[in-house]
Amino acid sequence: MPDMRRMVRVALDVPLRHGFDYLVPDGMGVPVIGSRVRVPFGRRNAVGVVIARPKTSEVPEARLKPVRELLDSQAAIGPEVMKLCRFAAQYYHHPLGEVLSTAMPLKLRQGAAPDALVRSWHLTREGAEQDLDALKRRAPRQAELIRLLLATGEVSEPLPARLKRLVPTLEKRAWLLCEQRVVTPVPPAQAASPGPELSREQATAVRTITSALGRFAGFLLRGVTGSGKTEVYLQSARACLAAGRRVLILVPEISLTPQLVERVRTRLGARVALSHSGLTDSERLAHWRSAKDGAADVVLGTRSAVFAPVPDLGLIIVDEEHDASFKQQDGFRYSARDMALVRARDEAVPIVLGSATPSFEALHQVEESRLDALRLPRRVGVAKPPSARLVDLRQGRLEAGVTTILLDRMRSHLIAGGQVLLFINRRGFAPCLLCESCGWRAECSRCDAALTLHRSAGRMHCHHCDHRASIPLQCPECDAHTLAAVGQGTQRIEETLTRRLPGVAIARLDRDSTRSRGSLERTLDSARRGETKVLIGTQMLAKGHHLPGVTLAAVLDADQGLFGLDFRAQERLAQIITQVAGRSGRGEQAGEVIVQTRFPDHPTLRRLITEGYDAVAADLMEVRRSDGWPPFERLVLFRAEASDAKDALAVLRLARAELESAGIEILGPAPAPMARRAGRHRAQLLLIGSRGRLQTLLRSRLEAVLSLPAAQRARLSIDVDPIELF
Ligand SMILES: [Zn+2]
Ligand SMILES: [Zn+2]
């Protein structure tokens, strides 16, 4: 019997649900679980993560290929993150290899070293005493390197290739000495600066959170906007750092501003590693390394930071936990908020979910005593809650969606020295181009959606597939010159207000105006300094920016959210109106809030204006409970995409037959609300049931569904706990 060959099972970044077995060649070190290896895969080499060391393989040994290279002597993915990734792969029914690649910066996936060591070289005495002229005749490059070192003292990586080749030779001659140093992009810690004195409620919240350090406990920090949630995070984090543990802070993409980073750094006196999409690949790797080797005390990032390495984790904070950006909407569709809860439980640390407008999931978790509610019911300092009212869009002359009432109020606030913030859900100039003679509408040729008119760019643009088209001069249907821009977009409102409010500085905050790096910051800075008087924006405006000069905040059109197809539409609307309202009156001036609607008698809006978010949430939760929607029941959404509409529906019909099961309601298959997108036909199948039942069903039947022959002709994907039903 020959020696048992050593084997490893490797997860690769491919959409396949199993690991791949490889032989470990003799003489190679022992790959530990979580270390990266370079392995042959198809015709290429791939970097994967070792997930097991099996004794046997289903593949005959003769067909197993050897590992090419062992990239890590220690685990790149430590046991805590590995455990979280395994859980996520199981819960979301997503290939582990793709989950693990979410946990690693791109450069690490490409094989970069996991530690932050940089090598540098200096001359030994012997090297420094070489006769350079003689050496130059014999070996000019060597002489060049020594001359360089005599001038600079040392050189460090990366060296130009022609010099790098010489290093081993000169090291062997003992002319060069190598030194390894840890480098980190994380600025050194400063002395922590003291914060403001806490209110009674803030102090109670901090005490409750810090008394849970060292064990699992979940908190929902419910604070109206302006009530000082951040101060509670900071003081709790400080206590955690003082206990020698580290802190992980997750925030929505858009609220991760340099101001916030600076505040965390200076207030905590902490070294902060970042993780967000604004970093370059090299920066991401460098920050990841600083987190991994413990050079950072705080890891601060957006969604994928939930998978960041944080040794001696002591506290997790999720700010604006209701924010939809915590859920990834394509590929590996995970919820960072939910995974943060799992991680806190696994690592036995407290977690704080904060929001002025908690998700219904969080409210339900409080009802079930899985989270403890901490309340901050008052604004801090002198700020008073703003007064709010509904304005009927059907009355009063409208221009670019701004009623005369609103325009009047804007003028008085501006005259009084206040700033105005206008919220609209759409970017672009106008949602669509319509023929007033025949009713023709400019539509995307590849989606079931209207093209958005971007007048300043001189084109029309599909916001769903990125298709661009030129603006027609006349109607392509009836040839009439009666094309009109219908509806409002941020650009059109900006244009109208510039005309109506001459001399007033107006700025726009949307995805178009903030595309270039730093432009969001510049716009917000100018607003903070009080230079910009009117700020028009999309969702970006509603997030936690502190603009103390704003005294009037308006939602230009609330109606989209009232009758949205999605069962979450009203929850979202209530959140956004409350968040926008929260931007008003945060300084010493009292704030005013105006919500424009064609339905001023709508019960949700009335209740929101008179009683606030909590009352509306309680109402809407009752509807969800009686209708059997989340958070009381859970959802799993199967999506199918195909070039032929029949194929997309056919595979879901077969899937439905496979998935029929007691206690689970199945809706569909049906065409998706947007049945065609980017030229692909889309259909969906919705499963409703308890979390346990759905998971049991998927564990036993998903394999069969995915291996349906019809699945070859359609791209099938699965979304556990979807937050968008299209
Ligand atoms: Zn026409
Ligand atoms: Zn399109």
XYZ file of C-alpha atoms in Angstrom, residues 222 224 356-358 360 363 367 375 570-571 574-575 578 603-623:
35
model
C -33.655 54.100 18.283
C -34.728 60.477 16.293
C -34.053 56.862 13.491
C -36.331 54.774 11.277
C -35.712 51.128 12.165
C -39.573 46.392 10.396
C -38.818 46.233 15.253
C -40.939 42.368 19.861
C -34.223 55.004 23.045
C -44.721 52.458 2.267
C -42.088 51.442 4.809
C -42.043 56.612 5.728
C -38.298 56.143 6.269
C -38.623 60.965 8.218
C -53.794 57.623 6.052
C -50.083 56.712 5.979
C -49.037 60.260 5.143
C -51.464 61.822 7.642
C -50.290 59.570 10.419
C -46.648 60.181 9.566
C -47.088 63.964 9.684
C -49.147 64.021 12.875
C -47.734 61.132 14.900
C -44.433 60.208 13.331
C -42.584 57.114 12.145
C -43.262 54.842 15.111
C -47.042 55.154 14.736
C -46.915 54.501 10.986
C -44.565 51.568 11.490
C -46.968 50.025 14.017
C -49.881 50.372 11.534
C -47.994 48.977 8.570
C -46.568 46.121 10.666
C -50.121 45.036 11.524
C -50.939 44.851 7.811
